[in-house]
Tab-separated table of C-alpha atoms and ligand atoms in Angstrom:
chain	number	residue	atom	x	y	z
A	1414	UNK	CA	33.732	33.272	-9.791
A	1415	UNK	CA	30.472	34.663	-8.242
A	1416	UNK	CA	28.427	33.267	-11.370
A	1417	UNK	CA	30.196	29.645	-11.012
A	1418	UNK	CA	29.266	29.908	-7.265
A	1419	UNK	CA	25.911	31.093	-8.069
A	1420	UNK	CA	25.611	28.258	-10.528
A	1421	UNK	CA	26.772	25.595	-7.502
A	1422	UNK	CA	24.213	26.601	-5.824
A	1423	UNK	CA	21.367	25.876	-8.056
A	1424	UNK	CA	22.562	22.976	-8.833
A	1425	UNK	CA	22.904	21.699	-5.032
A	1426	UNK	CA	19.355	22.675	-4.481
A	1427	UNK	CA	17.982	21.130	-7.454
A	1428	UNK	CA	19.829	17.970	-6.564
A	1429	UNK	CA	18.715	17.886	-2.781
A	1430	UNK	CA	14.811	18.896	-3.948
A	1431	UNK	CA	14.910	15.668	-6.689
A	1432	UNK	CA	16.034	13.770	-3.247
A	1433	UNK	CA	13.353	15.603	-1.287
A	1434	UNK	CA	10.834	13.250	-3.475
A	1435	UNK	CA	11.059	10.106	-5.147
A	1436	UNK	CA	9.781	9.991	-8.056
A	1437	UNK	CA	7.111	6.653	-8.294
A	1438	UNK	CA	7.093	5.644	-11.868
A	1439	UNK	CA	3.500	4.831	-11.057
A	1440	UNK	CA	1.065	5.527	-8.350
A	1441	UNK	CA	-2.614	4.759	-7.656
A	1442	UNK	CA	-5.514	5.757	-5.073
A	1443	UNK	CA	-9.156	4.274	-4.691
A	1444	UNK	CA	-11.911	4.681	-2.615
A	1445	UNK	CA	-15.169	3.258	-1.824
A	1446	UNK	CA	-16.898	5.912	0.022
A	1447	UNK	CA	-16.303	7.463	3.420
A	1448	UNK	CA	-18.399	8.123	6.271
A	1449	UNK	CA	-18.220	7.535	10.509
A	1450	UNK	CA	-18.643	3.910	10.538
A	1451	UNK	CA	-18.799	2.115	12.868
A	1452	UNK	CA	-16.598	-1.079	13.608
A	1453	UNK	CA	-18.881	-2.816	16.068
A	1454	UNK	CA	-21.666	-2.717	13.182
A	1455	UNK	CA	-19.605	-4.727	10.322
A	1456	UNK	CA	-19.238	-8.493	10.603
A	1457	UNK	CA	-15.832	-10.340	10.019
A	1458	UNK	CA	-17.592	-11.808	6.531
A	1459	UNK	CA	-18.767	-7.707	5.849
A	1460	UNK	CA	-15.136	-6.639	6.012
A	1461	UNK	CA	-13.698	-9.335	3.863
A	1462	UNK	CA	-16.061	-8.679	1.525
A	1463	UNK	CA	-14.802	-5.112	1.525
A	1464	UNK	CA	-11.522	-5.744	1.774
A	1465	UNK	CA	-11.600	-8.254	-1.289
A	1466	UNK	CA	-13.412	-5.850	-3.415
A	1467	UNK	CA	-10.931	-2.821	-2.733
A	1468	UNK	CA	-8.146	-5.622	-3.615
A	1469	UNK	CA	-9.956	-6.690	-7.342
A	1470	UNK	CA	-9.841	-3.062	-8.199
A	1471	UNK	CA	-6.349	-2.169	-6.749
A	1472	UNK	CA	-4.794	-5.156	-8.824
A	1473	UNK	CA	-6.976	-3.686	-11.799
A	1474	UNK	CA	-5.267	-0.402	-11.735
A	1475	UNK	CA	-1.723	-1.549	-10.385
A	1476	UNK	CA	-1.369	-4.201	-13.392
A	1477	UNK	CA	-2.593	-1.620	-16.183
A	1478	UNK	CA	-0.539	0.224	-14.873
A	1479	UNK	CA	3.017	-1.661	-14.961
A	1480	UNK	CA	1.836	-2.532	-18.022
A	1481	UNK	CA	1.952	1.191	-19.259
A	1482	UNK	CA	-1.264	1.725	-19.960
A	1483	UNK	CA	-2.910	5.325	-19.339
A	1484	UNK	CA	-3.616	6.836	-16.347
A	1485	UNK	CA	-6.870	7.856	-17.906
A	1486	UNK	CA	-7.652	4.592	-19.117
A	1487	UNK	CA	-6.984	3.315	-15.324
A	1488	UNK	CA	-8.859	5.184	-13.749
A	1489	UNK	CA	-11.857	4.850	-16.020
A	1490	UNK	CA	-11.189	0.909	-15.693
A	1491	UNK	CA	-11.299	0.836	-11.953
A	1492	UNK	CA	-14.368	3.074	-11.098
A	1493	UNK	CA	-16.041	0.514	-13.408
A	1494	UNK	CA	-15.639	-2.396	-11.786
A	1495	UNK	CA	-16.609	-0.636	-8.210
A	1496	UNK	CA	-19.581	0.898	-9.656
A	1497	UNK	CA	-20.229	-2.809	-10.758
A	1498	UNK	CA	-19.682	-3.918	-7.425
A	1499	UNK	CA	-23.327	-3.697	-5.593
A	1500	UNK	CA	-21.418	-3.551	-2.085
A	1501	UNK	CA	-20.731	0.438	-3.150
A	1502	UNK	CA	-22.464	3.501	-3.421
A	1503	UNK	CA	-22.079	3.884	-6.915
A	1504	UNK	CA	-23.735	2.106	-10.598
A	1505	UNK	CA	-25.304	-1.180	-9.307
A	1506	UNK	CA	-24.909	-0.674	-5.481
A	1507	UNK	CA	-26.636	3.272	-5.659
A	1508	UNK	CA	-28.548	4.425	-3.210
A	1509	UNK	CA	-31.514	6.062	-3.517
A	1510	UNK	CA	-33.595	9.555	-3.805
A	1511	UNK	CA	-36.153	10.496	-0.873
A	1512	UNK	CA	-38.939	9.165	-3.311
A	1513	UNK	CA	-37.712	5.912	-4.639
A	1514	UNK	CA	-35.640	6.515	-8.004
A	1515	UNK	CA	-31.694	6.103	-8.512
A	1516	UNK	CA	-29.568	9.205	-9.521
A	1517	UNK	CA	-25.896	9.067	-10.626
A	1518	UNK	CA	-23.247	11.047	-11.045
A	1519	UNK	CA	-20.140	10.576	-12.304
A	1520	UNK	CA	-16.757	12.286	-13.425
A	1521	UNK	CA	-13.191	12.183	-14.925
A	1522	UNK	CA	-10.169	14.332	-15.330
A	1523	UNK	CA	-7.315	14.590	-17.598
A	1524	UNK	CA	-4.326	16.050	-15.896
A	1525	UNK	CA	-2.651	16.521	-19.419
A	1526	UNK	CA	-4.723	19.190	-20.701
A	1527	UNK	CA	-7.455	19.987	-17.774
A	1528	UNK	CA	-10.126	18.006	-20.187
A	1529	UNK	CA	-13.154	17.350	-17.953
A	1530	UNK	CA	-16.327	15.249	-18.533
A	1531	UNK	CA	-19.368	14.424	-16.087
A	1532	UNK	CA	-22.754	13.368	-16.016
A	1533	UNK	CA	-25.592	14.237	-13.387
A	1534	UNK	CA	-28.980	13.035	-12.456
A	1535	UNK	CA	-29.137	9.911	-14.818
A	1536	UNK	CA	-30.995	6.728	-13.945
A	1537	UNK	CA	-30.601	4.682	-16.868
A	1538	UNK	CA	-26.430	4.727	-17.508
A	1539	UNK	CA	-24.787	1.270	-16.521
A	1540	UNK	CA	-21.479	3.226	-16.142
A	1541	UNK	CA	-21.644	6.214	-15.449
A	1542	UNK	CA	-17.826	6.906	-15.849
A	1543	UNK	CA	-17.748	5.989	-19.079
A	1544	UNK	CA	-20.760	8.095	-20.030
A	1545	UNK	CA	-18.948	10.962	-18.415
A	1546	UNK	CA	-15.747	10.266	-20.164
A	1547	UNK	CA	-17.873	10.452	-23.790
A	1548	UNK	CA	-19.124	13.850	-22.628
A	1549	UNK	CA	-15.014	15.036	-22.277
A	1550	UNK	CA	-13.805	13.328	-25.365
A	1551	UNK	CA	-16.739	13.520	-28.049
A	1552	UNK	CA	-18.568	16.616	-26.922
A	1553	UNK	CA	-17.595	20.239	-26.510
A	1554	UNK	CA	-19.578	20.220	-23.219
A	1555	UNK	CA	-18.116	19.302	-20.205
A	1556	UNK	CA	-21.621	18.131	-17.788
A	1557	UNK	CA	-24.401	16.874	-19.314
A	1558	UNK	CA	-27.950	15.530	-17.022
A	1559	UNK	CA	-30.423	13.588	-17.016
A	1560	UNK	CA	-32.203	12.890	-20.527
A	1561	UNK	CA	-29.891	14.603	-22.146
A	1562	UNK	CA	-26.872	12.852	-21.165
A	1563	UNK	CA	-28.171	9.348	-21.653
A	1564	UNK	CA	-29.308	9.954	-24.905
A	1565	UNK	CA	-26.350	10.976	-25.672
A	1566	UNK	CA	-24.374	8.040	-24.051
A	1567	UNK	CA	-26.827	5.388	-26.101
A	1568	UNK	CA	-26.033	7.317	-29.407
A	1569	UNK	CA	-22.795	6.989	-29.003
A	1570	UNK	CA	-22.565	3.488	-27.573
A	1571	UNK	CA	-23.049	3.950	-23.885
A	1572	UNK	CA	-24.933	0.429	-22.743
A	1573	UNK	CA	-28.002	1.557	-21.103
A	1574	UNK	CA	-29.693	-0.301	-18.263
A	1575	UNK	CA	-33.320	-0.214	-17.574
A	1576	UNK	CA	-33.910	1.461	-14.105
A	1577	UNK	CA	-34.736	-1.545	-12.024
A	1578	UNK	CA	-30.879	-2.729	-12.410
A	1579	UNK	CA	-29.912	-0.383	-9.758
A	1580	UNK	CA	-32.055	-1.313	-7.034
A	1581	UNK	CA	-30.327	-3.784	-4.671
A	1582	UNK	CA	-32.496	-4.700	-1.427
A	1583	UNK	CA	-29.735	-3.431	0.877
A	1584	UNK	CA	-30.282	0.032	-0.331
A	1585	UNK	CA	-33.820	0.407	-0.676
A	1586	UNK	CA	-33.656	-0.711	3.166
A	1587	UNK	CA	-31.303	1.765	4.059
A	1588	UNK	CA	-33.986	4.665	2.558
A	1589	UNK	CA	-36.391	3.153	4.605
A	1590	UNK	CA	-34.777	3.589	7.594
A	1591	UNK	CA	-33.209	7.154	6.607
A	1592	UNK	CA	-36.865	8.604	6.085
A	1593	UNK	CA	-36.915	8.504	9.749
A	1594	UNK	CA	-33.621	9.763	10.271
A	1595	UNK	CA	-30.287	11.456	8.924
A	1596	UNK	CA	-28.903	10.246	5.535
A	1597	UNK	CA	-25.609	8.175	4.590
A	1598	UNK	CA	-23.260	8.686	2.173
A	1599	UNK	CA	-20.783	6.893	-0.174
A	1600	UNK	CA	-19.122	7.116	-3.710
A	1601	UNK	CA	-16.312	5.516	-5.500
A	1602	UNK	CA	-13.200	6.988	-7.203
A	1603	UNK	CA	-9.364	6.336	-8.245
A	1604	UNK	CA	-6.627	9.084	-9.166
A	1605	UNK	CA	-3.284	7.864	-10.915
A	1606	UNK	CA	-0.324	8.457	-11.548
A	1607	UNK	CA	0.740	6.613	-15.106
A	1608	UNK	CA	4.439	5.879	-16.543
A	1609	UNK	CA	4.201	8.849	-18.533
A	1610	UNK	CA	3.604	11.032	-15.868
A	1611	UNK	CA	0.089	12.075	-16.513
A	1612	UNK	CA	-2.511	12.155	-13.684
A	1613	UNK	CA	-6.065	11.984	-13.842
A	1614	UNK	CA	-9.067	11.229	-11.235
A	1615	UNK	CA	-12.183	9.696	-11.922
A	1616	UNK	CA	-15.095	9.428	-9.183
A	1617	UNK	CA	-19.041	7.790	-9.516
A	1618	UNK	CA	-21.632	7.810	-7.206
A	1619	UNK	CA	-25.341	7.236	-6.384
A	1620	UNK	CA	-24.975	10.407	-4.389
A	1621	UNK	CA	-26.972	10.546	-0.598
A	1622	UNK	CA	-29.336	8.436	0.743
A	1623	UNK	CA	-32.456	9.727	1.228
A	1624	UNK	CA	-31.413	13.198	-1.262
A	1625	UNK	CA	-34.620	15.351	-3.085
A	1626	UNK	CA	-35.115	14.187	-6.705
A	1627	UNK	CA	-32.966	16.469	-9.065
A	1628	UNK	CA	-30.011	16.703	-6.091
A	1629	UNK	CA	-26.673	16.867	-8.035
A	1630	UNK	CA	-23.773	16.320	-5.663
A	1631	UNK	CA	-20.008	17.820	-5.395
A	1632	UNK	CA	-19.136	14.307	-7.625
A	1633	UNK	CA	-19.674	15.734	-11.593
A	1634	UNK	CA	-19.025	19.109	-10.427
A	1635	UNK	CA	-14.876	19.980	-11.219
A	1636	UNK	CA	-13.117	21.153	-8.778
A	1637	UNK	CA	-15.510	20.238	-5.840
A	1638	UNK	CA	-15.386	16.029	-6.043
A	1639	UNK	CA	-12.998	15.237	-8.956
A	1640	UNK	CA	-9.782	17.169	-10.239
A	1641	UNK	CA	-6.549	16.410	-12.341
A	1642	UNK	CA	-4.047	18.501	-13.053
A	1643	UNK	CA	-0.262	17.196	-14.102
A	1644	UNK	CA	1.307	20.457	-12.487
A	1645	UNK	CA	0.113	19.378	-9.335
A	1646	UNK	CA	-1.889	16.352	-8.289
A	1647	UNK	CA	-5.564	14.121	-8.675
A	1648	UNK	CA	-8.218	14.483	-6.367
A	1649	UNK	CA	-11.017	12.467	-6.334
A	1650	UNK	CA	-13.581	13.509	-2.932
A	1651	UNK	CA	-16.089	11.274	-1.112
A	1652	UNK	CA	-18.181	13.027	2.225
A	1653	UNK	CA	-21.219	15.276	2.266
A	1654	UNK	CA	-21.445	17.068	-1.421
A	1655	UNK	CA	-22.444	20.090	-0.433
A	1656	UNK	CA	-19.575	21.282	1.522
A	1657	UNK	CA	-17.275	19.695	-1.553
A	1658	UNK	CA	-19.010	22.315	-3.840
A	1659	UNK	CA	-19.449	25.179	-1.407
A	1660	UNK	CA	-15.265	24.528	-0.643
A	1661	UNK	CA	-14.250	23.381	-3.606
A	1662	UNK	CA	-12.094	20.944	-2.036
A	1663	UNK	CA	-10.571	19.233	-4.983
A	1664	UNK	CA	-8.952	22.444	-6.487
A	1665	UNK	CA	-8.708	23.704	-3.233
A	1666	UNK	CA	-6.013	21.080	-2.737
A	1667	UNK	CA	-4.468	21.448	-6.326
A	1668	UNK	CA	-4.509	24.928	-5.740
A	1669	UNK	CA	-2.624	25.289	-2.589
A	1670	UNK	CA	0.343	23.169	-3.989
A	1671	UNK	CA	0.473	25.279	-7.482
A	1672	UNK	CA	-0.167	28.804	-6.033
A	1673	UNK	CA	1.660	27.851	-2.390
A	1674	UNK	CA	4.398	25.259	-3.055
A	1675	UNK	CA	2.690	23.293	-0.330
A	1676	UNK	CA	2.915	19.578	-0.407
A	1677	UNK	CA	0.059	16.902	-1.386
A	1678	UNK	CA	-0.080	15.887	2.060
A	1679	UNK	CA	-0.453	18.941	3.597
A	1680	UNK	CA	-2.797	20.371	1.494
A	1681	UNK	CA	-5.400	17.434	1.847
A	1682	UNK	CA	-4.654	18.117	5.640
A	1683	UNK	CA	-5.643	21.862	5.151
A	1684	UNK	CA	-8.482	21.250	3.658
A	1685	UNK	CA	-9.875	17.945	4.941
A	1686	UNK	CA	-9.014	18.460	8.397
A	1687	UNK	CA	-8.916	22.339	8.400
A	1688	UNK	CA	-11.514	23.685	6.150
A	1689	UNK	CA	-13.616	20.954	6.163
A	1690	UNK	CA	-14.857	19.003	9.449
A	1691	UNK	CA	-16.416	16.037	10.784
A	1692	UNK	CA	-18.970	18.220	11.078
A	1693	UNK	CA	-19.389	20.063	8.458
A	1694	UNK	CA	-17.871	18.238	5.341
A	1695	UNK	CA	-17.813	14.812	6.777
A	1696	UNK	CA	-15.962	12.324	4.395
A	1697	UNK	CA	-12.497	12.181	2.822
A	1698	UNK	CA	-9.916	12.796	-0.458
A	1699	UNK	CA	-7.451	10.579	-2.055
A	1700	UNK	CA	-5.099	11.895	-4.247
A	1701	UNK	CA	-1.459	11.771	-6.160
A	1702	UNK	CA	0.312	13.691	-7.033
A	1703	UNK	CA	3.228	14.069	-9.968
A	1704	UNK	CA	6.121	12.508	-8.356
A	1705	UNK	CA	3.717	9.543	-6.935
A	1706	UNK	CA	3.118	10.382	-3.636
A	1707	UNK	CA	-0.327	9.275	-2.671
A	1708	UNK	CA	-2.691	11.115	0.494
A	1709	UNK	CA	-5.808	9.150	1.794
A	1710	UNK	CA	-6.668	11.948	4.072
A	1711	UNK	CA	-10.445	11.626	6.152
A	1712	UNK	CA	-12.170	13.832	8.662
A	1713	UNK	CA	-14.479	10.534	9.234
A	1714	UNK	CA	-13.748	7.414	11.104
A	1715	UNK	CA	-13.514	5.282	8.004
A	1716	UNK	CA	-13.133	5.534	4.333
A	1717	UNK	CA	-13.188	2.400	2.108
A	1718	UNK	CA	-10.088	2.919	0.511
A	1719	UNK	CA	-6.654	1.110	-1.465
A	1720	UNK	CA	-2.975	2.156	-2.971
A	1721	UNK	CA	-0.353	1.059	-4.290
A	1722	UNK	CA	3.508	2.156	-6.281
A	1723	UNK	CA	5.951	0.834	-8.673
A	1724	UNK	CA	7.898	0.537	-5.347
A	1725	UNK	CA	5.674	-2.062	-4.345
A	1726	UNK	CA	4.054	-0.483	-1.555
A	1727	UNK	CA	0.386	-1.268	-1.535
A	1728	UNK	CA	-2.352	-1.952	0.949
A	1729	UNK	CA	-6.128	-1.730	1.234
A	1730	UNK	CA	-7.816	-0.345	4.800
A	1731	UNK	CA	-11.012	0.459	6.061
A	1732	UNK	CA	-11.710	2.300	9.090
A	1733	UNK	CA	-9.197	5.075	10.327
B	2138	LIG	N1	-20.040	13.112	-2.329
B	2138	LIG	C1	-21.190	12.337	-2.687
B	2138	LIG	C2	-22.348	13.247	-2.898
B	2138	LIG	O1	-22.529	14.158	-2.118
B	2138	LIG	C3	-21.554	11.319	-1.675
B	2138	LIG	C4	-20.396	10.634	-1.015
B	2138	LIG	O2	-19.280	10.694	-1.461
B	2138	LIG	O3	-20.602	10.004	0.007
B	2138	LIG	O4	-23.104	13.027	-3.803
């Protein structure tokens, strides 16, 4: 009698716990870079523009992914088109070092098996996603720089760009005016959920404005800027790099849910909004996790950012 009881009862909690949350057969998060922006500075015409880009990559993602394709193809497919998009900090739109040169970095996760691959420091990389996704699948490394990594990504297919590709007039303004004062930052990165239930998070950037030559970010570093783990959830990070690495905010996230048993949403909170500051950390995480709820959490007053599930919910938004 007391085992049948015993038995009841495991069975009424697992029941009301599958209630507790729905599980999306598909979810997916992008961003385009966070930072305190401000509303009075962007036109009508500047936030369409925005808006319209977050949408071309949001239907991307959403229709590979009805479609059943990977969650790891996904996200690879969407951080390429926004790091072809010149209106983000990342591929054609990157901004650029203290003395003049472009230097990105780039990411991805496999939730599946904790495969990582990234690239740092490389100037010459159209893609930098892809390069980085080379490094997790064909090498036994997981981060390659510079040199190195990009002749590795042209001897293995990688299309190479020559430097002057990346320099877009808007940028190379923006150092000019950030050699007088404080720097800017920016990135781009989706996380997904896919019909198999593997996550994985991919994230590219042209790092800060105005950084020292050689300056790798929180981006290509695991666990700081980009993290996937099917146990628990996909982070991909956007904000001031050095408080990503020094916190390790991705895992940090991952970690509290695994470890903790908290929930995806208040774990970003913890760390975005606890750890991490407007201050110190400024910037922002999106992030799903295995039953398809998503988190757009920010400590900033904006964050270039979309989502959308199999339920249909979807959206795109800018400032907080
Ligand atoms: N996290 C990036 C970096 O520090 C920049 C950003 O996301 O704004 O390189």
């Amino acid at each position: 009698m007391k085992k049948l009881l015993y038995l009841f009862l495991i069975l009424i909690t697992a029941a009301c716990q599958s209630r507790e949350q729905p599980k999306q057969e598909w979810a997916l998060a992008l961003h385009g870079g966070a930072g305190n922006m401000d509303k009075t500075k962007f036109s009508e015409a500047d936030i369409k523009s925005y808006e319209n880009a977050l949408k071309e990559a949001l239907e991307i993602g959403k229709s590979a992914l009805a479609d059943g394709q990977s969650s790891l193809d996904v996200v690879e497919m969407v951080v390429r088109n926004l790091e072809d998009n010149p209106l983000f900090n990342a591929g054609k739109g990157s901004v650029f070092t203290n003395d003049g040169r472009n230097e990105l970095d780039a990411a991805i996760m496999d939730g599946r098996n904790l495969n990582a691959g990234a690239v740092a420091g490389v100037g010459d990389i159209r893609n930098p996603v892809s390069a980085a996704r080379l490094v997790m699948e064909q090498s036994p490394h997981v981060l390659l720089i510079g040199k190195g990594a990009s002749l590795y990504a042209s001897q293995n297919g990688i299309e190479l760009v020559d430097s002057s590709y990346f320099y877009t007039e808007k940028r190379w303004q923006l150092l000019q005016r950030s050699l007088q004062k404080a720097g800017k930052n920016g990135t781009v990165g989706c996380v997904a959920l896919d019909k198999d239930g593997n996550l994985a998070a991919a994230t590219s950037t042209g790092g800060m404005n105005n950084k020292r030559y050689g300056r790798v970010g929180d981006v290509p570093i695991i666990g700081a800027g980009t993290y996937a783990n099917n146990n628990t959830c996909a982070v991909s990070a956007t904000g001031h790099g050095e408080y990503y690495i020094r916190f390790t905010v991705a895992h940090d996230i991952s970690a509290l849910m695994e470890y903790k048993g908290v929930s995806l949403n208040d774990a970003a909170k913890a760390v975005v909004n606890g750890k991490l500051s407007n201050e110190a950390g400024n910037g922002g995480v999106i992030a799903v996790d295995k039953n398809g709820n998503i988190t757009l959490e920010m400590n900033s007053t904006g964050m270039f950012r979309g989502w959308a599930n199999a339920d249909g919910e979807e959206g795109v938004a800018i400032f907080k």
